[in-house]
C-alpha positions as a printed Julia matrix, in Angstrom:
75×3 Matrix{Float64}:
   2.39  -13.14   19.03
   1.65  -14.05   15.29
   4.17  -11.2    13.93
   7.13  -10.34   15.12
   7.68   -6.47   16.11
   9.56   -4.9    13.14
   6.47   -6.46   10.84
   3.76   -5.06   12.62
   5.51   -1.58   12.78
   5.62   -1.87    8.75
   2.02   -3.06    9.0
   1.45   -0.4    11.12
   3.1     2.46    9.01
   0.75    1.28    6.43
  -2.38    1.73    8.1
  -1.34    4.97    9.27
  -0.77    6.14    5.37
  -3.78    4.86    4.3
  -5.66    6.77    7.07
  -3.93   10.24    6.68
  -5.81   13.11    5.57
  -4.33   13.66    2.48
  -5.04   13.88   -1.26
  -5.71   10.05   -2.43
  -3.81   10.14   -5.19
  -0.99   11.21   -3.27
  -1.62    8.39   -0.82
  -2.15    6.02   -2.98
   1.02    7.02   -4.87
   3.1     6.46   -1.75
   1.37    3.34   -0.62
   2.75    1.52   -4.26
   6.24    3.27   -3.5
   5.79    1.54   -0.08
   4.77   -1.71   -1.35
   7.67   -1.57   -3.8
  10.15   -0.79   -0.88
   8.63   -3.8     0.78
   9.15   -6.06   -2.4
  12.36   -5.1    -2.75
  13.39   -6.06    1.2
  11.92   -9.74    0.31
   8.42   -8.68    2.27
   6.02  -10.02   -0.29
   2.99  -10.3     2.27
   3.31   -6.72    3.22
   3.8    -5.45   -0.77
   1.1    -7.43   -1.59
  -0.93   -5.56    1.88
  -0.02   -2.11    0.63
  -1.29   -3.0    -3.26
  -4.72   -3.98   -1.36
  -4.9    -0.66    0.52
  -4.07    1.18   -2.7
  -6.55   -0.55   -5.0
  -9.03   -0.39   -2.59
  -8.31    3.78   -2.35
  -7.92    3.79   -6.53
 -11.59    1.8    -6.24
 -13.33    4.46   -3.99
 -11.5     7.68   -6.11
 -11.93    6.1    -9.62
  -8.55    6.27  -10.48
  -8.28    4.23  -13.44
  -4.75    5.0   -14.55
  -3.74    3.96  -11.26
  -5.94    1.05  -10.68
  -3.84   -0.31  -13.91
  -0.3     0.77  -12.13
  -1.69   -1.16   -9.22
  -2.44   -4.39  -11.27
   0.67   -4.34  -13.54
   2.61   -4.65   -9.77
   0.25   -7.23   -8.39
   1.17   -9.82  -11.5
């Protein structure tokens, strides 16, 4: 096993929000809420995983405002 169980339920509970059927900018909101949770545990690699899968949703939306709230968090 390359992760151990509680990190691939996190990694898990990511995918699943990113995959909801739900307003983007609603997931997208929760997903830097998420990653923030994450960064404040000490789980960098899964922050950093929830930032992707929010940029990547701000990308496909155009959400510009939040494309620069994602980037402010990545630096």
């Amino acid at each position: 096993m390359d992760i151990d169980p509680p990190k691939r339920w996190k990694l898990f509970k990511a995918e699943m929000l990113y995959r909801l059927p739900q307003d983007s900018r609603k997931k997208i909101k929760r997903l830097l809420k998420l990653g923030d949770d994450y960064r404040n545990e000490g789980e960098e690699e899964l922050a950093e995983h929830c930032y992707h899968l929010s940029r990547k949703l701000a990308q496909e939306v155009r959400a510009v405002h939040l494309l620069k709230k994602i980037e402010q968090r990545v630096r």
